[in-house]
Short mmCIF file of C-alpha atoms in Angstrom, two decimals:
data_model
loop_
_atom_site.label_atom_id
_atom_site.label_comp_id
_atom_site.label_asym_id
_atom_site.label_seq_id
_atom_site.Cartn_x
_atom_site.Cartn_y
_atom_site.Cartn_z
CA UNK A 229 -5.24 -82.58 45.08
CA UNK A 230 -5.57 -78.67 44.56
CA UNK A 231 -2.93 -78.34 47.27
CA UNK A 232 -0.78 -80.67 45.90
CA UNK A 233 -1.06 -79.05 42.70
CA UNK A 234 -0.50 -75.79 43.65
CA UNK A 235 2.96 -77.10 45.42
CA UNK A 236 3.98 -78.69 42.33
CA UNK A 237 3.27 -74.68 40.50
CA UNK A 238 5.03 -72.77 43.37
CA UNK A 239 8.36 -75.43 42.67
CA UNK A 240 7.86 -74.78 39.20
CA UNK A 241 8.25 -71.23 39.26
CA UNK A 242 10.96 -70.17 37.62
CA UNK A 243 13.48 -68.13 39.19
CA UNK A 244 16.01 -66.15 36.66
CA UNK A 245 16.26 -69.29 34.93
CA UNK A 246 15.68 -71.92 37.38
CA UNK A 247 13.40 -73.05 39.44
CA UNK A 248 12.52 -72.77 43.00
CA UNK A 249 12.82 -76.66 43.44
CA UNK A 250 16.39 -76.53 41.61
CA UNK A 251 17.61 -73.60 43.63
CA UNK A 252 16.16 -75.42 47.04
CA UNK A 253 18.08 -78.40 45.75
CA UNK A 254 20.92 -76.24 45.92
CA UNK A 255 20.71 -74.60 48.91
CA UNK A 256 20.20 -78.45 50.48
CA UNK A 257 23.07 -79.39 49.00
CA UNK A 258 25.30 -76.41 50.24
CA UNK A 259 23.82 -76.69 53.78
CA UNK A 260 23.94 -80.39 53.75
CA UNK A 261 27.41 -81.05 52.21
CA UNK A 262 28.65 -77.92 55.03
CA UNK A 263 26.96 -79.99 58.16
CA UNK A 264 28.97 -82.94 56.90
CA UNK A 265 32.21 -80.83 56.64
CA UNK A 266 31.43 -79.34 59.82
CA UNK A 267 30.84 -83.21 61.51
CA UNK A 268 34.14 -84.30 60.19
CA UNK A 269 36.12 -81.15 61.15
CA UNK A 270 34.30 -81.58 64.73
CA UNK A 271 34.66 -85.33 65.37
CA UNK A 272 36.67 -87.30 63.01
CA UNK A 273 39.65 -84.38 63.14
CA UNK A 274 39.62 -84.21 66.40
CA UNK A 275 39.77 -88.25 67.04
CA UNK A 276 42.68 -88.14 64.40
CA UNK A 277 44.50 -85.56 66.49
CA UNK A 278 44.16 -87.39 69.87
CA UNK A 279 45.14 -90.73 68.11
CA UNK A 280 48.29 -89.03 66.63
CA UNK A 281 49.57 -87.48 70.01
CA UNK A 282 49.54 -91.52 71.41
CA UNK A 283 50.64 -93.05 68.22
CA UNK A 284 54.07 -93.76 67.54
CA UNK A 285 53.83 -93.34 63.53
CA UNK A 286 54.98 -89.65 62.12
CA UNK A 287 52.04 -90.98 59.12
CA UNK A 288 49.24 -90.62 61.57
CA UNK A 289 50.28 -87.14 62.62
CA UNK A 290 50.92 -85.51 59.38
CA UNK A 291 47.82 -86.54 58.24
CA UNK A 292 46.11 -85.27 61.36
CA UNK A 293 48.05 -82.04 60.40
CA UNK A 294 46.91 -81.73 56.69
CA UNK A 295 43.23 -82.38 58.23
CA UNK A 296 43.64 -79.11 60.79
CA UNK A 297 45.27 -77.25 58.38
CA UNK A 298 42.22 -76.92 55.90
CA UNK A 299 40.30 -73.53 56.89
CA UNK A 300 36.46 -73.76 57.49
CA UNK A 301 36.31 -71.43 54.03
CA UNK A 302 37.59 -73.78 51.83
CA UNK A 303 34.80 -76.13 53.11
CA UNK A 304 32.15 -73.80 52.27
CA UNK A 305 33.58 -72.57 48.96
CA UNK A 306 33.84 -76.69 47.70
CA UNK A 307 30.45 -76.59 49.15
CA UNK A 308 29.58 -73.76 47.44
CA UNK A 309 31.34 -75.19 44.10
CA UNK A 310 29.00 -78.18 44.02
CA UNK A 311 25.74 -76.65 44.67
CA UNK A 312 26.34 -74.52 41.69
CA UNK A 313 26.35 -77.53 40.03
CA UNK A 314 22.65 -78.02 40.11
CA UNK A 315 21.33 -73.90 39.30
CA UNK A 316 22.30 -72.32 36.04
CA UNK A 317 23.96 -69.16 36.41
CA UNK A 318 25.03 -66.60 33.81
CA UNK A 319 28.58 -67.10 32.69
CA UNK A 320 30.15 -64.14 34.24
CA UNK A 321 29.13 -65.46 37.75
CA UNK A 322 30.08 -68.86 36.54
CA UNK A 323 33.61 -67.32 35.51
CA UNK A 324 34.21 -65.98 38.85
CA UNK A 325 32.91 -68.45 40.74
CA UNK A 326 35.61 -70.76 39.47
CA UNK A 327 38.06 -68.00 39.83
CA UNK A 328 37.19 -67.69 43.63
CA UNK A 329 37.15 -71.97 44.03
CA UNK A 330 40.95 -71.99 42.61
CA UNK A 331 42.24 -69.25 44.50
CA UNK A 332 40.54 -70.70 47.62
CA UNK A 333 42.47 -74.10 46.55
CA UNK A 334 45.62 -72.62 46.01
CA UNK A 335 45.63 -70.14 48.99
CA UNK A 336 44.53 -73.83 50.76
CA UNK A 337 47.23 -75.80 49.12
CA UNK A 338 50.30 -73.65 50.36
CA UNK A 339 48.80 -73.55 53.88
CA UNK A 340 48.82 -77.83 53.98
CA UNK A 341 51.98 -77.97 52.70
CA UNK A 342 53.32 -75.20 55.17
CA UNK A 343 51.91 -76.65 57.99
CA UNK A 344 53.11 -80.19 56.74
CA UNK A 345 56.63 -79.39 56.13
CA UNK A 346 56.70 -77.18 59.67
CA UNK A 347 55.75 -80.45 61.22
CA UNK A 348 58.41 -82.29 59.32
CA UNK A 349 61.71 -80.04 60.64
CA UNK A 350 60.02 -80.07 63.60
CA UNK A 351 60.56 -83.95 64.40
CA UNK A 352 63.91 -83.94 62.27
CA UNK A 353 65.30 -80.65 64.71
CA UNK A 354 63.76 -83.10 68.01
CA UNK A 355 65.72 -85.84 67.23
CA UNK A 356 69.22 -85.94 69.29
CA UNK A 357 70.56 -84.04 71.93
CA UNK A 358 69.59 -80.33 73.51
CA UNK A 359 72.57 -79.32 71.18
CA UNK A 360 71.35 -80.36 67.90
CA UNK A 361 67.97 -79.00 68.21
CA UNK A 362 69.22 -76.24 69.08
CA UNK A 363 71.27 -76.00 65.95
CA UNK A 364 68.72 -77.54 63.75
CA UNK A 365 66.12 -74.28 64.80
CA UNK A 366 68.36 -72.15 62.98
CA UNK A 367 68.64 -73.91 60.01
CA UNK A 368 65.36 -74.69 59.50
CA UNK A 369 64.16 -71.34 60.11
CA UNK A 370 65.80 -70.94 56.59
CA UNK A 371 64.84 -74.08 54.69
CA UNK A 372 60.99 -72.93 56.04
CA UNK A 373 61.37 -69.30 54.47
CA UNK A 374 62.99 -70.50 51.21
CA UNK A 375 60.07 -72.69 50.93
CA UNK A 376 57.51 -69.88 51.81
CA UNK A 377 59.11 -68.05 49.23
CA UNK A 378 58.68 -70.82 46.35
CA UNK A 379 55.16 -71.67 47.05
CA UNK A 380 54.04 -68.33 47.12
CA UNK A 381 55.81 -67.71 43.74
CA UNK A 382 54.09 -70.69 42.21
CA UNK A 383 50.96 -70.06 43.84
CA UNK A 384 50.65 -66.59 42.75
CA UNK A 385 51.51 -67.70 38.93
CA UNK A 386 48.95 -70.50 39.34
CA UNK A 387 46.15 -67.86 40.00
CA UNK A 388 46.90 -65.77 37.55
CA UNK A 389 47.29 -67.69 34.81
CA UNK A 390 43.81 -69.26 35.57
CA UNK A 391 42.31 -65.56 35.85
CA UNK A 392 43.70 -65.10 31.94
CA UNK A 393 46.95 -63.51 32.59
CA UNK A 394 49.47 -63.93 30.42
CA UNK A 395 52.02 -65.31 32.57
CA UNK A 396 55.19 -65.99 30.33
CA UNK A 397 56.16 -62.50 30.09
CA UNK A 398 56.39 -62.85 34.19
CA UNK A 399 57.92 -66.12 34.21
CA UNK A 400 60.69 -64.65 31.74
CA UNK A 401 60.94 -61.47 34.35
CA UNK A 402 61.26 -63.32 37.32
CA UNK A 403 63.87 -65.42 35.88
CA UNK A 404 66.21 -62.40 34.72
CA UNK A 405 65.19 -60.66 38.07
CA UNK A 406 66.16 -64.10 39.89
CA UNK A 407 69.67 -64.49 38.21
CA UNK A 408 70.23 -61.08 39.03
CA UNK A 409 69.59 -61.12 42.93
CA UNK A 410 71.54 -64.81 42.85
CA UNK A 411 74.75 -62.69 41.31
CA UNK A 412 73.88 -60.28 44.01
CA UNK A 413 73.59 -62.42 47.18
CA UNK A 414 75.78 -65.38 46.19
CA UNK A 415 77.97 -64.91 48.85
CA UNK A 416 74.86 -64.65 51.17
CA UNK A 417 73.00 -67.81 49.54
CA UNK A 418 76.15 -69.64 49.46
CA UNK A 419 76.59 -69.32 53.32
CA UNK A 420 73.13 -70.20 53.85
CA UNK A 421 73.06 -73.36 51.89
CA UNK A 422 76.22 -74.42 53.31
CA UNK A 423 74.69 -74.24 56.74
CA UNK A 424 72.16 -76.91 55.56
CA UNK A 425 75.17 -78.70 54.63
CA UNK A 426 76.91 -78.71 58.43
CA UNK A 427 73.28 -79.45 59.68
CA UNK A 428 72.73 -82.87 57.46
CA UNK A 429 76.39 -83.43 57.03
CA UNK A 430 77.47 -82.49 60.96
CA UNK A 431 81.11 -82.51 60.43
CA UNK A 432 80.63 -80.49 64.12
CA UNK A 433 77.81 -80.15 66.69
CA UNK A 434 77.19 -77.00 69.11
CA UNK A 435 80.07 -77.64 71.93
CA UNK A 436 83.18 -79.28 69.69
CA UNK A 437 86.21 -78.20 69.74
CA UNK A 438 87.43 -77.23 66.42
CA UNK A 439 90.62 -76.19 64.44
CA UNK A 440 89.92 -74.35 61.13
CA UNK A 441 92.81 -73.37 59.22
CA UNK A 442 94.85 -71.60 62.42
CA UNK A 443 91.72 -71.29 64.46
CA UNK A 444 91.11 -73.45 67.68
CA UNK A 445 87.78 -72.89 69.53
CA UNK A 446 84.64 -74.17 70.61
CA UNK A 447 81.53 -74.27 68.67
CA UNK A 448 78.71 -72.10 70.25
CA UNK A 449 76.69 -71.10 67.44
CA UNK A 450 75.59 -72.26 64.03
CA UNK A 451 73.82 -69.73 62.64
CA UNK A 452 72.52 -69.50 58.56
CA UNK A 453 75.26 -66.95 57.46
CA UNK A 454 78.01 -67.77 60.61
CA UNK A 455 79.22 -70.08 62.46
CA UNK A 456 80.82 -68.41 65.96
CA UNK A 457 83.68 -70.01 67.91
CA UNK A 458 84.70 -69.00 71.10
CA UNK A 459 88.65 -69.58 70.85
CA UNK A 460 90.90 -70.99 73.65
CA UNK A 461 92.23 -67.21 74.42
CA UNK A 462 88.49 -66.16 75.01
CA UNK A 463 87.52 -64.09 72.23
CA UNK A 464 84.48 -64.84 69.76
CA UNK A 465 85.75 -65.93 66.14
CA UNK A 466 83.17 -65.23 63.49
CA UNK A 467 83.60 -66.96 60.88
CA UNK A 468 81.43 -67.66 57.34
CA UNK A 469 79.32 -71.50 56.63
CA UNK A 470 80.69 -71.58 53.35
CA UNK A 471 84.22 -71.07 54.39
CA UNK A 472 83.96 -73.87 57.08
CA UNK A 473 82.54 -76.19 54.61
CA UNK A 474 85.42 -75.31 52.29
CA UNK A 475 88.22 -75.68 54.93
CA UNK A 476 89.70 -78.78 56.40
CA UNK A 477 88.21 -79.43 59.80
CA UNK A 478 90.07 -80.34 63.20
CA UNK A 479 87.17 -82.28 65.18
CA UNK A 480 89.08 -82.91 68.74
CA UNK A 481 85.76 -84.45 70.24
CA UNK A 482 85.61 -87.03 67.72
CA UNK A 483 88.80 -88.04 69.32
CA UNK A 484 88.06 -91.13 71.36
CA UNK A 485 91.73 -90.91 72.77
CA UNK A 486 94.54 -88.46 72.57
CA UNK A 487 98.19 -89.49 71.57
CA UNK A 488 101.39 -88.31 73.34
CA UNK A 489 104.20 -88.39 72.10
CA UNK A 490 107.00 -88.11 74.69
CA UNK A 491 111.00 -87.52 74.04
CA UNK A 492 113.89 -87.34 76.93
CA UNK A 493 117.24 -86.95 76.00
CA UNK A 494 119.94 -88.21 78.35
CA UNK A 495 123.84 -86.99 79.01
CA UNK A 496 126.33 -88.78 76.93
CA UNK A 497 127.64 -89.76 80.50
CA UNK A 498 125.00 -92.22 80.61
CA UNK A 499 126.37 -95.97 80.99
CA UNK A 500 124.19 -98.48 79.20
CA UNK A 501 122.87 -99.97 82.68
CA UNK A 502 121.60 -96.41 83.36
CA UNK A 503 119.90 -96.18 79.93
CA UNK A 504 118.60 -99.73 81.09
CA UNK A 505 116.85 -98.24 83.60
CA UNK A 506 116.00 -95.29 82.44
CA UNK A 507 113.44 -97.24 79.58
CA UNK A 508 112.32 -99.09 82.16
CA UNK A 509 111.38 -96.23 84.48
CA UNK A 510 110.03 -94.46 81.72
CA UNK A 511 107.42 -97.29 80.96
CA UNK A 512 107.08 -97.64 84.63
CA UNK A 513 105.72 -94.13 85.02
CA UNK A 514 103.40 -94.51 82.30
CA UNK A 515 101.82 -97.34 82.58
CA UNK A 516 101.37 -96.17 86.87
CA UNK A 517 98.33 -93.69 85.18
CA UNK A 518 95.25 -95.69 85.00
CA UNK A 519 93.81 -92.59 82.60
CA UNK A 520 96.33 -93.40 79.77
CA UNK A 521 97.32 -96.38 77.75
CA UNK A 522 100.99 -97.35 77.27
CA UNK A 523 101.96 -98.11 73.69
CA UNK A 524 105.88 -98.18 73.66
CA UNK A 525 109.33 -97.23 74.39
CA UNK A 526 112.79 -96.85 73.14
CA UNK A 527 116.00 -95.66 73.09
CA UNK A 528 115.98 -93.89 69.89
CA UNK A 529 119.03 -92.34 68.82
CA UNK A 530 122.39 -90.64 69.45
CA UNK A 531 121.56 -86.91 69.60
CA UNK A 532 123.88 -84.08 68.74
CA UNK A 533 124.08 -83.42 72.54
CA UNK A 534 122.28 -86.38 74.26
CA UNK A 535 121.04 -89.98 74.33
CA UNK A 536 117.51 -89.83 72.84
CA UNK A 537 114.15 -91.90 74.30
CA UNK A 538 110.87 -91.69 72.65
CA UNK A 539 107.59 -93.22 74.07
CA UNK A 540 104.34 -92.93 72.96
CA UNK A 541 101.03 -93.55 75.35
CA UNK A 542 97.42 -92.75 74.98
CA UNK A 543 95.06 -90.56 77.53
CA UNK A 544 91.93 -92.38 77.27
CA UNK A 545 89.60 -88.99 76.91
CA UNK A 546 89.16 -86.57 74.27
CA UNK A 547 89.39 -83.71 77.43
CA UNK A 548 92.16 -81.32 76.66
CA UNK A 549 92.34 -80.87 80.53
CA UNK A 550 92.32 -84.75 80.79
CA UNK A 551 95.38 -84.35 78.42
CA UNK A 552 97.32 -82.01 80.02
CA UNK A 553 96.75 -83.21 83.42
CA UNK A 554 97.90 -86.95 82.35
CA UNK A 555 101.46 -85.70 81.07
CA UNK A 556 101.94 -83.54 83.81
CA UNK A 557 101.55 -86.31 86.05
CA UNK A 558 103.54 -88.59 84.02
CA UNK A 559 106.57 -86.18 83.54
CA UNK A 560 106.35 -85.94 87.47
CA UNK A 561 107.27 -89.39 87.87
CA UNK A 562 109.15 -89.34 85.46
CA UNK A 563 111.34 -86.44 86.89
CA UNK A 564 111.11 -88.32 90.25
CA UNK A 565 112.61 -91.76 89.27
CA UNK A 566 115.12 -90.08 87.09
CA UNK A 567 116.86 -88.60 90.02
CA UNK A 568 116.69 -90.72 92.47
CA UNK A 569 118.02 -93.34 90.22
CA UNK A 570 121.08 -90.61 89.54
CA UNK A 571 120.11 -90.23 85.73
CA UNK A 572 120.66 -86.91 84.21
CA UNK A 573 118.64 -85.31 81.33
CA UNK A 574 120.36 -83.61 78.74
CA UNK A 575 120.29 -80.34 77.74
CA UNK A 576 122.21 -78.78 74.73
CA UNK A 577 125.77 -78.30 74.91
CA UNK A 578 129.02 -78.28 72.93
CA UNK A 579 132.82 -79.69 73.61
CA UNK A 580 135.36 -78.38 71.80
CA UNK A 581 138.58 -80.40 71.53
CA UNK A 582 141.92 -78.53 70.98
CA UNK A 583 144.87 -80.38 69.21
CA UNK A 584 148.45 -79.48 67.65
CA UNK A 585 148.60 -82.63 65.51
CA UNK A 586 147.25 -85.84 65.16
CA UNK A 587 150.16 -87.71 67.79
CA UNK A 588 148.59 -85.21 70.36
CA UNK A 589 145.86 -86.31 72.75
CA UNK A 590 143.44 -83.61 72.89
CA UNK A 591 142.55 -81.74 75.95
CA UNK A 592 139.01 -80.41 76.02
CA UNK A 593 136.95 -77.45 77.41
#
């Protein structure tokens, strides 16, 4: 009994103002609610992460992300927050306790939603070919440091208006100051935010072949200020985001097929037999080439120095090499049938007819 009574006078004692049982409640409760964090971080975390690496739901692994993302600190400082709870402490350690718990929560806050929205571009930038990811890194490096730059801003106004700061004055200042670096930089902020626009949009890909305006090349970088072409002659073209997305756009590997239009003009010697012929060899040579599709031909009109054909055929490939190498071909066989067949192609010429009067028959030269 005297033992037991002298137990229940040491608990009683009274410590500042509380007791040595309240403050051992405390410290159970800080140690105890830290060996549970420390449990889940250790096991349930770690089961989370190998279950998300098998799983075929993006949910699983973002929430297995937002779990590895919390710091062991912010564990001990909620720990910390609710074994306060049960002591009584003088207001100005109260005051900055709290202050320390919300800066812990905010500096916590921007880390999860970092490390969430990392993981996020990261599966958009893996999905399609080696080209597009390749193109995606660069504009996500951008969308992740405009991002960085927000929550920090609201972050750091979050934690100092809770410390007492008056922060309207500093939103008002930031705004000005924000207006002014947007006049500043708008042609740099307007390049980079039209390179999210060719990412999401993707009126081109890394390796197209593009006309912009009087420009032909092919696309081999999309970058957050440029986009660089390498042009048919060989040199590099350099050329702004937020002029492509303002310009009309040539896309030649969208092209599922090319279309060739072809025109041969015969001599007005030509008797109708031989222009006969000469459709039918025409349509004959083109429809020979497995690599093109033949659409039509005709005799078109009566030139000012010959006897027109047009025909029009398809190369089944958006290659430009596959296009050139199809007409050449063509216009081979063409040239071959034409002469041994005896028909002439036209080329321009004038006769000039000579005449006293009208009785006359003209002679020519």
């Amino acid at each position: 009994m005297e033992y037991r009574k002298s137990m229940e006078n040491i608990l009683q004692y009274v410590f500042g103002k509380n007791s040595i049982e309240d403050v051992g409640v405390a410290l159970g409760v800080l140690l105890g609610m830290w060996f549970g964090f420390y449990l889940f971080r250790r096991y349930i975390v770690r089961r989370l992460n190998k279950l998300a690496q098998n799983s075929q739901y993006q949910v699983v692994r973002f929430v297995t992300v937002g779990m590895r993302s919390i710091t062991a600190f912010f564990y001990f400082a909620i720990s910390l927050a609710v074994a306060a709870q049960f002591v009584v402490l003088s207001p100005s350690i109260t005051k900055a306790m709290r202050a320390i718990v919300m800066i812990v929560i905010v500096l916590q806050c921007i880390r999860s939603v970092q490390s969430l929205l990392a993981t996020f571009l990261d599966t958009l930038s893996k999905r399609g070919n080696a080209t597009n990811q390749q193109a995606a890194r660069g504009t996500f490096v951008g969308i992740q440091f405009i991002a960085r730059i927000a929550l920090w801003s609201i972050g750091l106004l979050l934690i100092l208006s809770n410390l007492g700061f008056n922060v309207s004055s500093l939103v008002t200042s930031l705004g000005i100051g924000g207006v002014a670096v947007a006049l500043a930089t708008q042609n740099i902020l307007g390049d980079i935010f039209s390179s999210f626009s060719i990412y999401f949009d993707r009126p081109f890909e890394l390796g197209d072949l593009i006309t912009v305006g009087s420009d032909t090349g092919t696309v081999k970088n999309i970058g957050l200020k440029t986009t660089r072409l390498q042009s048919l002659q060989g040199e590099e073209l350099v050329i702004s985001n937020r002029e492509l997305t303002s310009s009309r756009i040539q896309n030649f590997k969208k092209m599922e097929m090319r279309r060739v239009m072809l025109s041969i003009g015969l001599v007005y010697q030509t008797s109708l037999d031989g222009l006969k012929t000469a459709n039918s060899l025409i349509k004959d040579a083109i429809m020979s080439d497995k690599k093109v599709q033949f659409d039509r031909c005709h005799f078109k009109e009566f030139g000012a120095s010959s006897l027109n054909f047009e025909a029009i055929y398809f190369v089944l490939s958006n290659n430009y090499y596959d296009y050139m190498d199809c007409q050449q071909v063509i216009n081979f066989k063409i040239k071959e049938s034409f002469d041994k067949a005896g028909l002439n192609m036209a080329y321009p010429t004038q006769t000039i007819f000579f005449g006293n009067s009208p009785s006359e028959t003209p002679s020519s030269v």
